[in-house]
mmCIF file of C-alpha atoms in Angstrom:
data_model
loop_
_atom_site.group_PDB
_atom_site.id
_atom_site.type_symbol
_atom_site.label_atom_id
_atom_site.label_comp_id
_atom_site.label_asym_id
_atom_site.label_seq_id
_atom_site.Cartn_x
_atom_site.Cartn_y
_atom_site.Cartn_z
ATOM 1 C CA MET A 1 -0.041 0.032 -0.253
ATOM 2 C CA ASN A 2 1.538 3.139 -1.029
ATOM 3 C CA SER A 3 1.370 6.557 0.912
ATOM 4 C CA SER A 4 -1.437 8.119 -1.633
ATOM 5 C CA SER A 5 -3.817 4.715 -0.837
ATOM 6 C CA ARG A 6 -3.147 5.397 2.862
ATOM 7 C CA LEU A 7 -3.542 8.906 2.566
ATOM 8 C CA ILE A 8 -6.998 9.024 0.986
ATOM 9 C CA TYR A 9 -7.943 6.187 3.758
ATOM 10 C CA ALA A 10 -7.173 7.711 6.509
ATOM 11 C CA LEU A 11 -8.909 11.222 5.169
ATOM 12 C CA THR A 12 -12.361 9.272 4.031
ATOM 13 C CA PHE A 13 -12.559 7.263 7.312
ATOM 14 C CA LEU A 14 -11.809 10.634 9.204
ATOM 15 C CA LEU A 15 -14.668 13.006 6.909
ATOM 16 C CA ALA A 16 -16.969 10.021 7.721
ATOM 17 C CA ALA A 17 -16.340 9.999 11.352
ATOM 18 C CA ALA A 18 -16.477 13.577 11.687
ATOM 19 C CA GLY A 19 -19.665 13.644 9.632
ATOM 20 C CA PHE A 20 -20.741 11.548 12.395
ATOM 21 C CA LEU A 21 -19.604 13.137 15.492
ATOM 22 C CA MET A 22 -20.244 16.684 14.711
ATOM 23 C CA PRO A 23 -22.998 16.109 13.203
ATOM 24 C CA LEU A 24 -23.257 17.073 9.897
ATOM 25 C CA TRP A 25 -23.900 13.709 7.899
ATOM 26 C CA PRO A 26 -23.521 15.323 4.196
ATOM 27 C CA LEU A 27 -19.771 14.954 5.002
ATOM 28 C CA SER A 28 -19.927 11.721 5.760
ATOM 29 C CA VAL A 29 -21.144 11.080 2.267
ATOM 30 C CA VAL A 30 -18.571 13.218 0.696
ATOM 31 C CA GLY A 31 -15.813 10.971 2.818
ATOM 32 C CA VAL A 32 -17.810 7.700 1.044
ATOM 33 C CA VAL A 33 -17.931 9.742 -2.272
ATOM 34 C CA LEU A 34 -13.928 10.414 -2.586
ATOM 35 C CA ALA A 35 -13.020 6.791 -1.329
ATOM 36 C CA ALA A 36 -15.629 5.310 -4.099
ATOM 37 C CA LEU A 37 -14.015 8.126 -6.721
ATOM 38 C CA SER A 38 -10.809 7.209 -5.828
ATOM 39 C CA GLY A 39 -10.912 3.380 -6.834
ATOM 40 C CA ARG A 40 -11.410 2.637 -3.273
ATOM 41 C CA TRP A 41 -14.792 1.340 -3.544
ATOM 42 C CA ILE A 42 -14.882 -1.521 -1.295
ATOM 43 C CA PHE A 43 -13.506 0.625 1.643
ATOM 44 C CA ALA A 44 -16.190 2.805 0.529
ATOM 45 C CA VAL A 45 -18.777 0.289 0.535
ATOM 46 C CA ILE A 46 -17.900 -0.543 4.433
ATOM 47 C CA VAL A 47 -17.907 2.830 5.505
ATOM 48 C CA GLY A 48 -21.072 3.305 4.102
ATOM 49 C CA LEU A 49 -22.640 0.251 5.658
ATOM 50 C CA MET A 50 -21.211 1.080 8.899
ATOM 51 C CA LEU A 51 -23.009 4.647 8.611
ATOM 52 C CA ASP A 52 -26.147 2.650 7.856
ATOM 53 C CA LEU A 53 -26.104 0.442 10.548
ATOM 54 C CA ALA A 54 -25.543 3.554 12.867
ATOM 55 C CA TRP A 55 -28.162 5.667 11.495
ATOM 56 C CA GLY A 56 -30.978 2.667 10.574
ATOM 57 C CA ALA A 57 -33.206 2.426 7.706
ATOM 58 C CA PRO A 58 -34.336 5.349 6.159
ATOM 59 C CA THR A 59 -37.958 6.277 6.897
ATOM 60 C CA GLY A 60 -40.986 7.614 4.666
ATOM 61 C CA MET A 61 -40.495 7.456 0.984
ATOM 62 C CA TYR A 62 -36.760 6.441 1.204
ATOM 63 C CA ARG A 63 -37.525 3.203 3.106
ATOM 64 C CA TYR A 64 -36.973 1.334 -0.042
ATOM 65 C CA LEU A 65 -33.317 2.213 -0.255
ATOM 66 C CA PHE A 66 -32.608 0.305 2.635
ATOM 67 C CA PHE A 67 -29.247 1.209 2.627
ATOM 68 C CA PRO A 68 -28.370 4.408 1.314
ATOM 69 C CA PHE A 69 -24.942 4.766 2.042
ATOM 70 C CA THR A 70 -24.060 1.894 0.608
ATOM 71 C CA ILE A 71 -26.023 2.887 -2.737
ATOM 72 C CA VAL A 72 -24.046 6.067 -2.491
ATOM 73 C CA ALA A 73 -20.640 4.151 -2.363
ATOM 74 C CA LEU A 74 -21.572 1.526 -5.512
ATOM 75 C CA VAL A 75 -22.559 4.869 -7.489
ATOM 76 C CA GLY A 76 -19.688 6.036 -7.163
ATOM 77 C CA PHE A 77 -17.915 3.200 -8.018
ATOM 78 C CA ILE A 78 -19.731 2.611 -11.090
ATOM 79 C CA VAL A 79 -18.965 6.367 -12.082
ATOM 80 C CA ARG A 80 -15.355 5.960 -11.585
ATOM 81 C CA TYR A 81 -15.849 2.707 -13.688
ATOM 82 C CA TRP A 82 -17.338 4.313 -16.521
ATOM 83 C CA GLY A 83 -15.557 7.521 -16.158
ATOM 84 C CA SER A 84 -11.925 5.722 -16.780
ATOM 85 C CA ARG A 85 -13.377 3.565 -19.308
ATOM 86 C CA TYR A 86 -14.709 6.560 -21.353
ATOM 87 C CA PHE A 87 -12.935 9.539 -20.258
ATOM 88 C CA LEU A 88 -9.710 8.326 -18.705
ATOM 89 C CA ASP A 89 -8.365 5.750 -21.028
ATOM 90 C CA LYS A 90 -5.317 6.548 -22.305
ATOM 91 C CA ASN A 91 -5.256 3.376 -24.308
ATOM 92 C CA PRO A 92 -7.522 3.991 -27.229
ATOM 93 C CA GLN A 93 -9.221 1.059 -29.125
ATOM 94 C CA GLU A 94 -9.236 2.431 -32.608
ATOM 95 C CA ARG A 95 -6.422 2.015 -34.748
ATOM 96 C CA ILE A 96 -6.008 3.262 -38.615
ATOM 97 C CA MET B 1 6.224 -12.649 -26.047
ATOM 98 C CA MET B 2 7.573 -12.599 -22.667
ATOM 99 C CA ILE B 3 6.146 -9.464 -21.774
ATOM 100 C CA SER B 4 2.687 -9.845 -23.366
ATOM 101 C CA SER B 5 2.448 -13.421 -21.416
ATOM 102 C CA ARG B 6 3.372 -11.148 -17.895
ATOM 103 C CA LEU B 7 0.753 -8.149 -19.126
ATOM 104 C CA SER B 8 -2.076 -10.912 -19.439
ATOM 105 C CA ALA B 9 -1.056 -12.753 -16.308
ATOM 106 C CA ALA B 10 -1.265 -9.145 -14.514
ATOM 107 C CA ALA B 11 -5.011 -8.721 -16.102
ATOM 108 C CA ALA B 12 -6.535 -12.297 -14.979
ATOM 109 C CA ARG B 13 -5.301 -11.182 -11.833
ATOM 110 C CA ASN B 14 -6.570 -8.209 -11.718
ATOM 111 C CA ARG B 15 -9.983 -9.676 -13.040
ATOM 112 C CA LYS B 16 -9.545 -12.374 -10.404
ATOM 113 C CA MET B 17 -9.469 -9.497 -7.591
ATOM 114 C CA LYS B 18 -12.566 -7.613 -8.880
ATOM 115 C CA ILE B 19 -14.504 -10.548 -8.992
ATOM 116 C CA ALA B 20 -13.344 -11.665 -6.098
ATOM 117 C CA GLY B 21 -14.082 -8.305 -4.312
ATOM 118 C CA PHE B 22 -17.985 -8.095 -5.972
ATOM 119 C CA PHE B 23 -18.731 -10.848 -4.027
ATOM 120 C CA LEU B 24 -17.097 -9.579 -1.136
ATOM 121 C CA VAL B 25 -19.496 -6.973 -1.316
ATOM 122 C CA LEU B 26 -22.960 -9.126 -1.890
ATOM 123 C CA LEU B 27 -21.529 -11.057 0.973
ATOM 124 C CA LEU B 28 -21.199 -7.851 3.153
ATOM 125 C CA ILE B 29 -24.384 -6.505 2.138
ATOM 126 C CA GLY B 30 -26.238 -9.391 2.593
ATOM 127 C CA LEU B 31 -24.952 -10.217 5.640
ATOM 128 C CA ALA B 32 -26.205 -6.481 6.837
ATOM 129 C CA ALA B 33 -29.303 -6.995 5.488
ATOM 130 C CA LEU B 34 -30.534 -10.174 6.802
ATOM 131 C CA TRP B 35 -28.631 -9.194 10.308
ATOM 132 C CA ARG B 36 -29.181 -5.466 10.745
ATOM 133 C CA ALA B 37 -30.618 -5.387 14.301
ATOM 134 C CA PRO B 38 -27.567 -7.528 16.211
ATOM 135 C CA LEU B 39 -25.284 -5.801 13.904
ATOM 136 C CA SER B 40 -27.032 -2.306 14.400
ATOM 137 C CA GLY B 41 -26.652 -3.218 18.143
ATOM 138 C CA ALA B 42 -23.181 -4.166 18.497
ATOM 139 C CA LEU B 43 -21.885 -1.048 16.475
ATOM 140 C CA TRP B 44 -24.285 1.260 18.857
ATOM 141 C CA SER B 45 -22.735 -0.674 22.468
ATOM 142 C CA VAL B 46 -19.167 0.481 21.113
ATOM 143 C CA ILE B 47 -20.468 3.976 19.516
ATOM 144 C CA ALA B 48 -23.025 4.607 22.578
ATOM 145 C CA PRO B 49 -19.889 5.788 25.259
ATOM 146 C CA LEU B 50 -18.603 8.186 22.818
ATOM 147 C CA MET B 51 -21.835 9.636 21.859
ATOM 148 C CA ARG B 52 -22.556 9.690 25.429
ATOM 149 C CA ALA B 53 -19.223 12.050 26.017
ATOM 150 C CA ARG B 54 -20.010 14.027 22.928
ATOM 151 C CA PHE B 55 -23.670 14.953 23.800
ATOM 152 C CA GLY B 56 -24.235 13.594 27.274
ATOM 153 C CA GLY B 57 -24.684 16.006 30.317
ATOM 154 C CA GLU B 58 -27.861 17.521 31.916
ATOM 155 C CA PRO B 59 -28.618 20.993 30.682
ATOM 156 C CA ALA B 60 -28.610 23.480 33.234
ATOM 157 C CA VAL B 61 -32.288 24.161 34.547
ATOM 158 C CA SER B 62 -33.286 27.861 35.048
ATOM 159 C CA ALA B 63 -35.677 28.745 38.245
ATOM 160 C CA ALA B 64 -38.390 30.138 36.197
ATOM 161 C CA GLN B 65 -38.255 26.357 34.313
ATOM 162 C CA THR B 66 -38.429 24.790 37.824
ATOM 163 C CA ALA B 67 -41.271 26.533 38.414
ATOM 164 C CA THR B 68 -42.959 25.781 35.609
ATOM 165 C CA LEU B 69 -41.331 22.142 36.092
ATOM 166 C CA ALA B 70 -43.467 21.559 39.753
ATOM 167 C CA ASP B 71 -46.879 23.416 38.425
ATOM 168 C CA ARG B 72 -46.375 21.109 35.574
ATOM 169 C CA GLU B 73 -46.246 18.174 37.586
ATOM 170 C CA ALA B 74 -49.285 19.340 39.878
ATOM 171 C CA LEU B 75 -51.254 19.509 37.391
ATOM 172 C CA TYR B 76 -50.157 16.379 35.948
ATOM 173 C CA GLN B 77 -50.988 14.729 39.201
ATOM 174 C CA GLU B 78 -54.497 16.707 39.186
ATOM 175 C CA ASN B 79 -55.305 14.914 35.772
ATOM 176 C CA LEU B 80 -54.360 11.412 37.067
ATOM 177 C CA ALA B 81 -56.205 11.753 40.359
ATOM 178 C CA LEU B 82 -59.328 12.644 38.533
ATOM 179 C CA LYS B 83 -58.900 9.984 36.187
ATOM 180 C CA THR B 84 -58.765 7.557 39.268
ATOM 181 C CA LEU B 85 -61.645 9.342 40.887
ATOM 182 C CA LEU B 86 -63.911 8.334 38.021
ATOM 183 C CA GLY B 87 -62.963 4.820 37.447
ATOM 184 C CA ARG B 88 -59.933 4.814 35.052
ATOM 185 C CA LYS B 89 -56.528 4.470 36.616
ATOM 186 C CA PRO B 90 -53.655 4.652 33.735
ATOM 187 C CA GLN B 91 -50.972 2.943 34.399
ATOM 188 C CA VAL B 92 -47.728 3.617 32.590
ATOM 189 C CA GLU B 93 -43.946 2.395 33.677
ATOM 190 C CA ARG B 94 -41.800 5.369 32.851
ATOM 191 C CA ILE B 95 -38.349 4.206 31.856
ATOM 192 C CA LEU B 96 -35.666 6.972 31.348
ATOM 193 C CA GLY B 97 -33.143 7.161 28.431
ATOM 194 C CA ALA B 98 -30.584 9.705 27.607
ATOM 195 C CA VAL B 99 -30.213 10.757 23.745
ATOM 196 C CA LEU B 100 -27.012 9.362 22.149
ATOM 197 C CA ILE B 101 -28.121 11.515 18.622
ATOM 198 C CA ARG B 102 -30.644 13.239 17.918
ATOM 199 C CA PRO B 103 -31.494 15.191 14.262
ATOM 200 C CA PRO B 104 -30.089 17.276 12.504
ATOM 201 C CA ALA B 105 -27.173 14.258 13.350
ATOM 202 C CA THR B 106 -29.031 11.832 11.446
ATOM 203 C CA PRO B 107 -30.419 12.213 8.270
ATOM 204 C CA TYR B 108 -33.446 11.408 9.292
ATOM 205 C CA ASP B 109 -36.169 11.997 12.094
ATOM 206 C CA THR B 110 -34.891 9.237 14.322
ATOM 207 C CA LEU B 111 -33.547 9.524 17.996
ATOM 208 C CA VAL B 112 -31.336 6.823 19.622
ATOM 209 C CA ILE B 113 -31.255 7.000 23.205
ATOM 210 C CA ASP B 114 -28.884 4.264 25.767
ATOM 211 C CA ALA B 115 -32.189 2.294 27.066
ATOM 212 C CA GLY B 116 -32.722 -1.138 25.077
ATOM 213 C CA SER B 117 -33.641 -4.639 25.942
ATOM 214 C CA ALA B 118 -31.958 -5.131 29.202
ATOM 215 C CA GLU B 119 -33.809 -1.798 30.630
ATOM 216 C CA GLY B 120 -37.041 -3.465 29.563
ATOM 217 C CA ILE B 121 -37.340 -1.222 26.048
ATOM 218 C CA ALA B 122 -40.023 -3.049 23.678
ATOM 219 C CA LEU B 123 -41.034 -2.265 20.145
ATOM 220 C CA GLY B 124 -44.567 0.087 20.017
ATOM 221 C CA ASP B 125 -43.508 1.779 23.344
ATOM 222 C CA VAL B 126 -44.307 5.211 23.111
ATOM 223 C CA VAL B 127 -41.649 7.817 23.695
ATOM 224 C CA SER B 128 -42.107 11.225 25.629
ATOM 225 C CA ALA B 129 -40.434 14.121 26.284
ATOM 226 C CA GLY B 130 -41.031 14.452 29.507
ATOM 227 C CA GLY B 131 -44.667 14.728 31.201
ATOM 228 C CA GLY B 132 -47.670 14.174 28.224
ATOM 229 C CA ALA B 133 -46.137 15.653 25.493
ATOM 230 C CA THR B 134 -45.115 11.898 23.179
ATOM 231 C CA ILE B 135 -43.071 12.298 20.247
ATOM 232 C CA GLY B 136 -42.749 9.208 18.915
ATOM 233 C CA THR B 137 -42.216 5.165 19.313
ATOM 234 C CA ILE B 138 -39.933 2.587 19.674
ATOM 235 C CA SER B 139 -39.169 0.876 16.217
ATOM 236 C CA GLU B 140 -35.910 -0.729 17.076
ATOM 237 C CA VAL B 141 -33.987 -2.344 20.207
ATOM 238 C CA TYR B 142 -30.903 -3.185 20.875
ATOM 239 C CA THR B 143 -29.658 -4.784 23.783
ATOM 240 C CA HIS B 144 -28.515 -1.995 25.417
ATOM 241 C CA ALA B 145 -30.107 1.123 22.657
ATOM 242 C CA ALA B 146 -33.470 1.823 20.972
ATOM 243 C CA ARG B 147 -34.091 3.773 18.062
ATOM 244 C CA VAL B 148 -37.033 6.011 18.466
ATOM 245 C CA ARG B 149 -39.121 7.017 15.132
ATOM 246 C CA LEU B 150 -40.715 10.385 15.876
ATOM 247 C CA TYR B 151 -44.386 11.401 14.382
ATOM 248 C CA SER B 152 -42.844 14.120 12.715
ATOM 249 C CA SER B 153 -40.676 11.175 10.275
ATOM 250 C CA SER B 154 -41.741 12.165 6.554
ATOM 251 C CA GLY B 155 -44.381 9.153 5.556
ATOM 252 C CA GLU B 156 -45.708 8.355 8.956
ATOM 253 C CA LYS B 157 -49.515 8.839 9.799
ATOM 254 C CA TYR B 158 -51.220 8.721 13.090
ATOM 255 C CA ASP B 159 -55.090 9.540 13.865
ATOM 256 C CA ALA B 160 -55.313 11.812 16.030
ATOM 257 C CA LEU B 161 -57.848 14.429 17.467
ATOM 258 C CA LEU B 162 -57.660 18.286 17.488
ATOM 259 C CA LEU B 163 -58.498 20.429 20.359
ATOM 260 C CA LEU B 164 -60.368 23.768 19.327
ATOM 261 C CA SER B 165 -59.514 26.375 21.713
ATOM 262 C CA GLY B 166 -61.686 28.874 20.086
ATOM 263 C CA GLN B 167 -65.033 27.087 19.845
ATOM 264 C CA GLY B 168 -63.619 24.001 22.328
ATOM 265 C CA GLY B 169 -64.432 20.863 20.461
ATOM 266 C CA ILE B 170 -62.700 18.373 19.516
ATOM 267 C CA ILE B 171 -62.428 16.896 15.877
ATOM 268 C CA PRO B 172 -60.507 13.613 14.690
ATOM 269 C CA LEU B 173 -57.789 14.534 11.931
ATOM 270 C CA ALA B 174 -55.114 12.099 10.061
ATOM 271 C CA ILE B 175 -51.744 14.012 10.700
ATOM 272 C CA GLU B 176 -48.991 13.192 8.546
ATOM 273 C CA GLY B 177 -44.964 13.428 9.329
ATOM 274 C CA GLN B 178 -43.273 16.064 6.876
ATOM 275 C CA GLY B 179 -39.981 15.518 8.644
ATOM 276 C CA GLY B 180 -37.600 18.033 10.567
ATOM 277 C CA GLY B 181 -40.106 17.828 13.387
ATOM 278 C CA SER B 182 -42.927 19.036 11.270
ATOM 279 C CA LEU B 183 -46.187 17.411 10.598
ATOM 280 C CA ARG B 184 -49.222 18.566 8.347
ATOM 281 C CA ALA B 185 -53.235 17.669 8.380
ATOM 282 C CA GLN B 186 -55.783 19.065 6.653
ATOM 283 C CA VAL B 187 -59.321 19.801 7.675
ATOM 284 C CA PRO B 188 -62.788 21.298 6.345
ATOM 285 C CA ASP B 189 -62.482 24.855 6.407
ATOM 286 C CA GLY B 190 -64.618 26.570 8.558
ATOM 287 C CA VAL B 191 -63.258 24.863 11.226
ATOM 288 C CA GLU B 192 -62.207 27.608 13.805
ATOM 289 C CA VAL B 193 -58.855 26.149 14.294
ATOM 290 C CA ALA B 194 -56.060 28.964 15.460
ATOM 291 C CA VAL B 195 -52.567 28.546 16.171
ATOM 292 C CA GLY B 196 -51.405 26.984 19.433
ATOM 293 C CA ASP B 197 -54.132 24.340 18.903
ATOM 294 C CA ALA B 198 -53.052 20.845 20.069
ATOM 295 C CA ALA B 199 -53.108 17.494 18.274
ATOM 296 C CA LEU B 200 -53.621 14.383 21.093
ATOM 297 C CA LEU B 201 -52.733 10.879 20.822
ATOM 298 C CA PRO B 202 -56.515 8.827 21.687
ATOM 299 C CA GLY B 203 -56.127 6.972 24.738
ATOM 300 C CA ILE B 204 -56.167 7.445 28.514
ATOM 301 C CA VAL B 205 -52.657 7.967 28.681
ATOM 302 C CA GLY B 206 -52.703 9.494 25.415
ATOM 303 C CA GLY B 207 -50.615 12.933 25.692
ATOM 304 C CA ILE B 208 -50.058 16.050 23.108
ATOM 305 C CA THR B 209 -48.032 15.288 20.084
ATOM 306 C CA ALA B 210 -47.865 18.669 18.311
ATOM 307 C CA ARG B 211 -49.291 22.248 18.572
ATOM 308 C CA VAL B 212 -50.641 24.138 14.781
ATOM 309 C CA SER B 213 -47.749 26.174 14.064
ATOM 310 C CA HIS B 214 -49.379 27.522 10.818
ATOM 311 C CA ILE B 215 -52.300 27.941 8.711
ATOM 312 C CA ASP B 216 -52.474 27.277 5.221
ATOM 313 C CA ARG B 217 -55.889 29.035 3.724
ATOM 314 C CA GLY B 218 -56.305 29.201 0.032
ATOM 315 C CA GLU B 219 -59.065 30.783 -1.726
ATOM 316 C CA GLY B 220 -61.796 29.020 -2.614
ATOM 317 C CA GLU B 221 -60.978 25.636 -1.368
ATOM 318 C CA SER B 222 -62.542 23.144 0.748
ATOM 319 C CA PHE B 223 -60.119 22.575 2.922
ATOM 320 C CA VAL B 224 -57.719 24.114 5.068
ATOM 321 C CA THR B 225 -54.362 23.102 6.016
ATOM 322 C CA LEU B 226 -52.480 22.851 9.424
ATOM 323 C CA TYR B 227 -48.869 22.989 9.957
ATOM 324 C CA PHE B 228 -47.815 21.184 13.078
ATOM 325 C CA THR B 229 -45.032 21.011 15.344
ATOM 326 C CA LEU B 230 -43.875 18.613 18.237
ATOM 327 C CA PRO B 231 -44.014 20.588 21.273
ATOM 328 C CA VAL B 232 -40.268 19.889 21.764
ATOM 329 C CA ASP B 233 -36.890 21.403 20.103
ATOM 330 C CA LEU B 234 -35.768 18.426 18.548
ATOM 331 C CA PHE B 235 -32.481 19.732 18.323
ATOM 332 C CA THR B 236 -31.660 19.912 21.864
ATOM 333 C CA ILE B 237 -33.571 16.966 23.343
ATOM 334 C CA ARG B 238 -31.427 15.269 25.958
ATOM 335 C CA PHE B 239 -33.665 12.963 27.986
ATOM 336 C CA VAL B 240 -36.723 11.315 27.066
ATOM 337 C CA GLU B 241 -39.512 8.727 28.640
ATOM 338 C CA VAL B 242 -40.107 5.426 27.536
ATOM 339 C CA TRP B 243 -43.908 4.616 28.426
ATOM 340 C CA LYS B 244 -43.737 0.896 28.923
ATOM 341 C CA GLN B 245 -46.987 -0.343 29.165
ATOM 342 C CA LEU B 246 -50.281 1.574 28.279
ATOM 343 C CA SER B 247 -52.865 0.097 30.266
ATOM 344 C CA HIS B 248 -56.560 0.631 31.127
ATOM 345 C CA GLU B 249 -57.666 -0.345 34.983
ATOM 346 C CA LEU B 250 -60.945 -0.259 36.017
ATOM 347 C CA GLN B 251 -61.378 0.052 39.882
#
């Protein structure tokens, strides 16, 4: 694990924990999204699951989401996957 | 040849790790879905001391508040005595719980308190902020913690009674939670409702659930929209009472 990975893991966890303690839950969302977009999506899912277990299931019309912060992590992973495939790909497949 | 075989081996290893990661995530989500309550209970048993240290501590009570509380307690005891005299003896066992986390710390209209099944809390118990000011019900129970779903949670609907201060009547209505400590209901136009009128839960031990904070009268509309707020400030609440059992005993 290189230093940038350690930094991202630490920063993600700090943001999620700070959002839980301050309290400011959008900060926790930022932490989860940061981890997912930087490619550490499994860690993002784990942090999202912990936040969902701590805050419980949503109420009202959002109750069908069940695990909203985990869904945010998965959406971040999908965005990263498609973004890296279509916008960050440095080896284009087409050849003349 | 050697370089291309190394690259293809690395790509194959990468692909296997991605598949393993995918199944690991599926497993974690499945475990969380199947054992949500026990896992939440275990997590809160670790977090609770931290949250108690972060949000705990008794608030300072002024002399005026002390006098008001004493007056309220006297009226409440008189209310119970009158009910007993008329042949109804409401028995309510109360359990005190400290609030570990409250809105806006939670993104939903819920509280987490530090009393759970070990302290006698059960699913569906009514929660009050003190006296007769009911604010919600127990929605999840852990060993030493419990989650309270507030009446103002978005989408929650309740049948209540509206006390009309103007004409002195009582009308039934359906209140719907809007989130953020706010509730909404509609009554026919012509009902003399005023800001400050109280909505009560029906029942011999029912308390004040909400007060009218705003009335929206549209021109030419048959119904008037009432907006309510819970009787306490959710963002500063520190202690709640859980009414363990509502029973109606006859003498």
